[in-house]
Amino acid sequence: MKLSGYAEVLVDVANRRLDQSFHYYIPDNLVIHAGMMVVVPLKHRKVRGLVVSISSDPPELDGEPRFRNIEAVLEENCLIPPELIELACWLSETTICPKAQALHSVWPFLKGKGETWMTSMAGMDDEDVKVLELLDPDTFQVLKTLNRSRRGGLSENVLLKRSGAKKELLEDMLKQGWIKKEIRFSGKAGSSDLNERKKNNIENKIDIDTDIDTDKDIDVDIRNNIEQITAGSVRHVTGTLSPAQEKVFQDILAFRNKNDGGTVLIHGITGSGKTEVYKELVAKVLAEGGDVILLVPEISLTSQISRIFLEQFGDMVGIIHSGISSSDKLAIWEQILQRNKRVIIGARSAVFAPLSNLKLIILDEEHDNAYKQDENPKYHARDVARKRVEDRGGLVLLGSATPSLEAYAAAQRDKIGLVSLEERFNQQALPTVDIVDMKQELASGNKTMFSMALRNKLQERIDNGEQSILFLNRRGYSTFVFCRECGYVARCPHCDVSLTYHSHHQQLCCHYCNYQQDVFHRCPECNSRFIRFFGQGTQKVEEEVSALFPGVEVLRLDTDTTSGSREYNRILERFRSGEVPILVGTQMLAKGLDFPNVTLVGVISADQLFNMPDFRSRERAFQLLTQVAGRAGRGAKGGEVVIQTYSPEERSILRSAKQDYAAFFWEEIAYRKQQNYPPFAHIIRIMIFHEKEDRVIKAAQDLANSIRLVLADQDQEYVILGPAPAVLTRLKNEFRWQVSVKGKNPAVLRRIVHQGVRAFYLGTASSGINISIEVNPLS
């Protein structure tokens, strides 16, 4: 067979031992381009692969390589853009994960898998086949079924079902040459009809049709102030910003023009109007011919911000998040590639949208942990955003009232730009904050979860027709069930955690694996009746409020009450309408929600926020307290906040009460420097999983030893931590140990871990062991 060149192929196998590209001959009968999906042989099987590059000359490899042929083209029309192939390789390197896994994140339509197919080697008109009808009717039936197929064969499972044959018969027919077996691969999800799709805006139906009537007439005064954008002409209109917002907008543009792009942090206190600045920047970039990605931390927030941008930019807006189907996402992808969609709004995965002239990526609430992927590849959307625009002269804009310490520290060292919005929009006052010492409440005889101050302020709001939010960052009714006789605690049989009591369904539930069991009234260990429910969750708060204020309706917003985005939106719309006076919820309440009639926010227990075994716990406590307090007083009326705590001198509480981010930052950064925590050092954690604890311990020790051998060539700046049990030592029936490496240079750290893991996989202890690697874990 004549050969027409060589292809470098990245095989789609999520196996660290095979995590590399291989070179293959290109047969003369195949037309191959970079970005195609192909079928190639790998050892004794056939696998899918992505063509990374094409060359007419053989590659320079060690020894005398033997090249095998590409066997088939899996996808001809839908090529993966070269930029995204490069991005997947970069992602694999920086997150230390297999390239195949990185590729699936960057291009989310690689859903095909190999299947065993059977094809007939004889037609129904053959004399030998006609004889079979009398002598071997079972074999004849298999051939008849195969020859009826319009696809040149059938998958093995379908053939067995349609013909009624047994697997042993197919094996005999293979040996006799009646049929042939081959591996076939399905293509990308929905790609077969990609060119037949109508160019409609189906993504606007996702999570938007419940919130906005897109056919509703817009008020004329509003219409005069929004952008007038069409596919052929983009006109930029200003004048909607306050003087403070206009200054920030101009400062951002000046930074971009001076630095040919880069990253800017906009630090704006809660209610300062960062979204208005976002809109102005988006309009500016579109007018210049660029494309935009706007990221929000959670799916639930996409509908709220999408309403604002759809109103202004119309059909140019596309919505992407993990909650939409593959076919709908594929349709949006097609419209992006055709430049019909130029403003993409979504959660973390939208950062990979294939916009051809990407000039602006905005991360709203950039401090939020949801921007970090918790499965391979464990990327942070902020890092991907910066990588995507670094060679385009594009801008990454990070927005937050409580920036991550890493981002603010980078701004202080002039690695990124910094602009500030230090006052609320229209000069609204920040809410006043009352810190209540619950030790004194207890000493005065108040044993309820509500201080007298919070109880009185709730009554005032009810009397005045105003609304209140109560925040507790734990769902459920009680946090654990305890026997006072023998000390037994109800625990999940699959995870190393206590079960949480949910009173509505009278069940104990694991919040990690969703294991559930009925509530018991006698101790399973000692048969005692002295069973007590300790701790408090949002469900208990809801019930206590209802008992405290009879006849007053209370809504609850947590993952137990919001099974999907529609339910989430229904709860918020009811509360926004003003018909329900009190909303109880978890941290879902703290993110970007705007209720003008809310004049009181109560934090039931602040202590659980900072009493966590994590060096970032104070930072998270400050962020959550500041964000949730910022929900109060966003309308014409003033706002008040009550923070209940047993630690009234805790600095994260004191600083959040004054929304004094700078003071908190300098205190916290001094602590981080003293302890050599990020951003002064980097940490790579390797988690080891297996169902048998002894196997996990042995693997963790071997892995640590492999890394120590690599560290022997390094200086003292790089140290190994562990091996040690994970905080959750058992989760979903798997034991978990971890090994961490800490040091100054992230590139050196990655090389150390990569070499250590590779050596580990050459040993016997790695057999059957799963590992997960995370660079700078957030918890």
PDB file of N, CA, C and O in Angstrom, residues 405 610 612-620 650-652 663-681 742:
ATOM      1  N   LEU A 405      -6.647  35.507  48.312  1.00  0.00           N
ATOM      2  CA  LEU A 405      -5.379  36.082  48.756  1.00  0.00           C
ATOM      3  C   LEU A 405      -4.318  35.998  47.666  1.00  0.00           C
ATOM      4  O   LEU A 405      -3.483  36.894  47.529  1.00  0.00           O
ATOM      5  N   PHE A 610     -14.732  29.122  60.623  1.00  0.00           N
ATOM      6  CA  PHE A 610     -13.282  29.233  60.769  1.00  0.00           C
ATOM      7  C   PHE A 610     -12.671  28.128  61.626  1.00  0.00           C
ATOM      8  O   PHE A 610     -11.445  28.027  61.715  1.00  0.00           O
ATOM      9  N   MET A 612     -12.077  25.011  61.133  1.00  0.00           N
ATOM     10  CA  MET A 612     -11.864  23.887  60.230  1.00  0.00           C
ATOM     11  C   MET A 612     -10.368  23.587  60.157  1.00  0.00           C
ATOM     12  O   MET A 612      -9.546  24.494  60.255  1.00  0.00           O
ATOM     13  N   PRO A 613      -9.984  22.296  59.956  1.00  0.00           N
ATOM     14  CA  PRO A 613      -8.554  21.935  59.881  1.00  0.00           C
ATOM     15  C   PRO A 613      -7.966  22.279  58.506  1.00  0.00           C
ATOM     16  O   PRO A 613      -7.566  21.413  57.735  1.00  0.00           O
ATOM     17  N   ASP A 614      -7.895  23.565  58.198  1.00  0.00           N
ATOM     18  CA  ASP A 614      -7.471  24.017  56.880  1.00  0.00           C
ATOM     19  C   ASP A 614      -6.884  25.417  57.021  1.00  0.00           C
ATOM     20  O   ASP A 614      -7.508  26.294  57.638  1.00  0.00           O
ATOM     21  N   PHE A 615      -5.710  25.636  56.443  1.00  0.00           N
ATOM     22  CA  PHE A 615      -5.087  26.953  56.597  1.00  0.00           C
ATOM     23  C   PHE A 615      -5.870  28.054  55.887  1.00  0.00           C
ATOM     24  O   PHE A 615      -5.648  29.240  56.145  1.00  0.00           O
ATOM     25  N   ARG A 616      -6.802  27.677  55.018  1.00  0.00           N
ATOM     26  CA  ARG A 616      -7.616  28.678  54.326  1.00  0.00           C
ATOM     27  C   ARG A 616      -8.936  28.965  55.032  1.00  0.00           C
ATOM     28  O   ARG A 616      -9.764  29.710  54.520  1.00  0.00           O
ATOM     29  N   SER A 617      -9.183  28.371  56.201  1.00  0.00           N
ATOM     30  CA  SER A 617     -10.504  28.478  56.826  1.00  0.00           C
ATOM     31  C   SER A 617     -10.839  29.926  57.189  1.00  0.00           C
ATOM     32  O   SER A 617     -11.988  30.352  57.052  1.00  0.00           O
ATOM     33  N   ARG A 618      -9.866  30.719  57.678  1.00  0.00           N
ATOM     34  CA  ARG A 618     -10.161  32.112  58.023  1.00  0.00           C
ATOM     35  C   ARG A 618     -10.484  32.925  56.769  1.00  0.00           C
ATOM     36  O   ARG A 618     -11.358  33.795  56.794  1.00  0.00           O
ATOM     37  N   GLU A 619      -9.769  32.655  55.700  1.00  0.00           N
ATOM     38  CA  GLU A 619     -10.049  33.368  54.449  1.00  0.00           C
ATOM     39  C   GLU A 619     -11.471  33.076  53.986  1.00  0.00           C
ATOM     40  O   GLU A 619     -12.210  33.978  53.604  1.00  0.00           O
ATOM     41  N   ARG A 620     -11.870  31.801  54.040  1.00  0.00           N
ATOM     42  CA  ARG A 620     -13.226  31.444  53.616  1.00  0.00           C
ATOM     43  C   ARG A 620     -14.261  32.070  54.538  1.00  0.00           C
ATOM     44  O   ARG A 620     -15.320  32.508  54.086  1.00  0.00           O
ATOM     45  N   GLU A 650     -12.592  36.985  67.157  1.00  0.00           N
ATOM     46  CA  GLU A 650     -11.981  36.374  65.961  1.00  0.00           C
ATOM     47  C   GLU A 650     -11.801  37.428  64.875  1.00  0.00           C
ATOM     48  O   GLU A 650     -12.730  38.146  64.519  1.00  0.00           O
ATOM     49  N   ARG A 651     -10.582  37.508  64.303  1.00  0.00           N
ATOM     50  CA  ARG A 651     -10.283  38.606  63.377  1.00  0.00           C
ATOM     51  C   ARG A 651     -11.057  38.517  62.067  1.00  0.00           C
ATOM     52  O   ARG A 651     -11.367  39.538  61.455  1.00  0.00           O
ATOM     53  N   SER A 652     -11.373  37.299  61.605  1.00  0.00           N
ATOM     54  CA  SER A 652     -12.147  37.200  60.359  1.00  0.00           C
ATOM     55  C   SER A 652     -13.542  37.791  60.546  1.00  0.00           C
ATOM     56  O   SER A 652     -14.118  38.361  59.601  1.00  0.00           O
ATOM     57  N   ALA A 663      -7.216  45.279  55.665  1.00  0.00           N
ATOM     58  CA  ALA A 663      -6.694  44.927  56.986  1.00  0.00           C
ATOM     59  C   ALA A 663      -6.644  43.415  57.167  1.00  0.00           C
ATOM     60  O   ALA A 663      -5.664  42.860  57.691  1.00  0.00           O
ATOM     61  N   PHE A 664      -7.700  42.731  56.725  1.00  0.00           N
ATOM     62  CA  PHE A 664      -7.699  41.271  56.831  1.00  0.00           C
ATOM     63  C   PHE A 664      -6.575  40.677  55.992  1.00  0.00           C
ATOM     64  O   PHE A 664      -5.875  39.754  56.426  1.00  0.00           O
ATOM     65  N   PHE A 665      -6.391  41.187  54.783  1.00  0.00           N
ATOM     66  CA  PHE A 665      -5.362  40.651  53.885  1.00  0.00           C
ATOM     67  C   PHE A 665      -3.980  40.720  54.533  1.00  0.00           C
ATOM     68  O   PHE A 665      -3.240  39.735  54.543  1.00  0.00           O
ATOM     69  N   TRP A 666      -3.603  41.885  55.079  1.00  0.00           N
ATOM     70  CA  TRP A 666      -2.250  42.039  55.614  1.00  0.00           C
ATOM     71  C   TRP A 666      -2.044  41.184  56.856  1.00  0.00           C
ATOM     72  O   TRP A 666      -0.936  40.664  57.084  1.00  0.00           O
ATOM     73  N   GLU A 667      -3.091  40.974  57.651  1.00  0.00           N
ATOM     74  CA  GLU A 667      -2.967  40.075  58.799  1.00  0.00           C
ATOM     75  C   GLU A 667      -2.804  38.624  58.336  1.00  0.00           C
ATOM     76  O   GLU A 667      -1.957  37.884  58.844  1.00  0.00           O
ATOM     77  N   GLU A 668      -3.619  38.236  57.377  1.00  0.00           N
ATOM     78  CA  GLU A 668      -3.610  36.851  56.915  1.00  0.00           C
ATOM     79  C   GLU A 668      -2.351  36.541  56.117  1.00  0.00           C
ATOM     80  O   GLU A 668      -1.781  35.439  56.231  1.00  0.00           O
ATOM     81  N   ILE A 669      -1.882  37.486  55.321  1.00  0.00           N
ATOM     82  CA  ILE A 669      -0.701  37.238  54.494  1.00  0.00           C
ATOM     83  C   ILE A 669       0.544  37.101  55.362  1.00  0.00           C
ATOM     84  O   ILE A 669       1.466  36.345  55.034  1.00  0.00           O
ATOM     85  N   ALA A 670       0.579  37.826  56.507  1.00  0.00           N
ATOM     86  CA  ALA A 670       1.697  37.679  57.446  1.00  0.00           C
ATOM     87  C   ALA A 670       1.712  36.273  58.040  1.00  0.00           C
ATOM     88  O   ALA A 670       2.776  35.651  58.197  1.00  0.00           O
ATOM     89  N   TYR A 671       0.520  35.744  58.368  1.00  0.00           N
ATOM     90  CA  TYR A 671       0.408  34.382  58.882  1.00  0.00           C
ATOM     91  C   TYR A 671       0.849  33.367  57.830  1.00  0.00           C
ATOM     92  O   TYR A 671       1.592  32.421  58.131  1.00  0.00           O
ATOM     93  N   ARG A 672       0.418  33.561  56.579  1.00  0.00           N
ATOM     94  CA  ARG A 672       0.801  32.641  55.502  1.00  0.00           C
ATOM     95  C   ARG A 672       2.327  32.635  55.295  1.00  0.00           C
ATOM     96  O   ARG A 672       2.924  31.585  55.071  1.00  0.00           O
ATOM     97  N   LYS A 673       2.928  33.822  55.354  1.00  0.00           N
ATOM     98  CA  LYS A 673       4.374  33.903  55.155  1.00  0.00           C
ATOM     99  C   LYS A 673       5.116  33.207  56.285  1.00  0.00           C
ATOM    100  O   LYS A 673       6.100  32.475  56.049  1.00  0.00           O
ATOM    101  N   GLN A 674       4.646  33.397  57.501  1.00  0.00           N
ATOM    102  CA  GLN A 674       5.282  32.755  58.658  1.00  0.00           C
ATOM    103  C   GLN A 674       5.228  31.237  58.552  1.00  0.00           C
ATOM    104  O   GLN A 674       6.186  30.533  58.890  1.00  0.00           O
ATOM    105  N   GLN A 675       4.106  30.722  58.061  1.00  0.00           N
ATOM    106  CA  GLN A 675       3.910  29.274  57.965  1.00  0.00           C
ATOM    107  C   GLN A 675       4.356  28.703  56.611  1.00  0.00           C
ATOM    108  O   GLN A 675       4.266  27.496  56.399  1.00  0.00           O
ATOM    109  N   ASN A 676       4.809  29.580  55.718  1.00  0.00           N
ATOM    110  CA  ASN A 676       5.233  29.164  54.375  1.00  0.00           C
ATOM    111  C   ASN A 676       4.114  28.455  53.614  1.00  0.00           C
ATOM    112  O   ASN A 676       4.295  27.399  53.007  1.00  0.00           O
ATOM    113  N   TYR A 677       2.925  29.059  53.663  1.00  0.00           N
ATOM    114  CA  TYR A 677       1.771  28.570  52.919  1.00  0.00           C
ATOM    115  C   TYR A 677       1.600  29.408  51.648  1.00  0.00           C
ATOM    116  O   TYR A 677       2.160  30.502  51.538  1.00  0.00           O
ATOM    117  N   PRO A 678       0.828  28.922  50.672  1.00  0.00           N
ATOM    118  CA  PRO A 678       0.556  29.732  49.471  1.00  0.00           C
ATOM    119  C   PRO A 678       0.023  31.098  49.858  1.00  0.00           C
ATOM    120  O   PRO A 678      -0.740  31.205  50.842  1.00  0.00           O
ATOM    121  N   PRO A 679       0.446  32.181  49.164  1.00  0.00           N
ATOM    122  CA  PRO A 679       1.176  32.169  47.888  1.00  0.00           C
ATOM    123  C   PRO A 679       2.695  32.164  48.006  1.00  0.00           C
ATOM    124  O   PRO A 679       3.372  32.392  47.009  1.00  0.00           O
ATOM    125  N   PHE A 680       3.245  31.927  49.209  1.00  0.00           N
ATOM    126  CA  PHE A 680       4.700  31.922  49.386  1.00  0.00           C
ATOM    127  C   PHE A 680       5.317  30.569  49.055  1.00  0.00           C
ATOM    128  O   PHE A 680       6.531  30.430  48.997  1.00  0.00           O
ATOM    129  N   ALA A 681       4.518  29.584  48.880  1.00  0.00           N
ATOM    130  CA  ALA A 681       4.971  28.256  48.470  1.00  0.00           C
ATOM    131  C   ALA A 681       3.846  27.614  47.679  1.00  0.00           C
ATOM    132  O   ALA A 681       2.708  28.105  47.666  1.00  0.00           O
ATOM    133  N   LYS A 742       5.915  20.137  48.801  1.00  0.00           N
ATOM    134  CA  LYS A 742       5.803  21.584  48.995  1.00  0.00           C
ATOM    135  C   LYS A 742       7.113  22.247  48.598  1.00  0.00           C
ATOM    136  O   LYS A 742       8.193  21.739  48.891  1.00  0.00           O
TER     137      LYS A 742
END
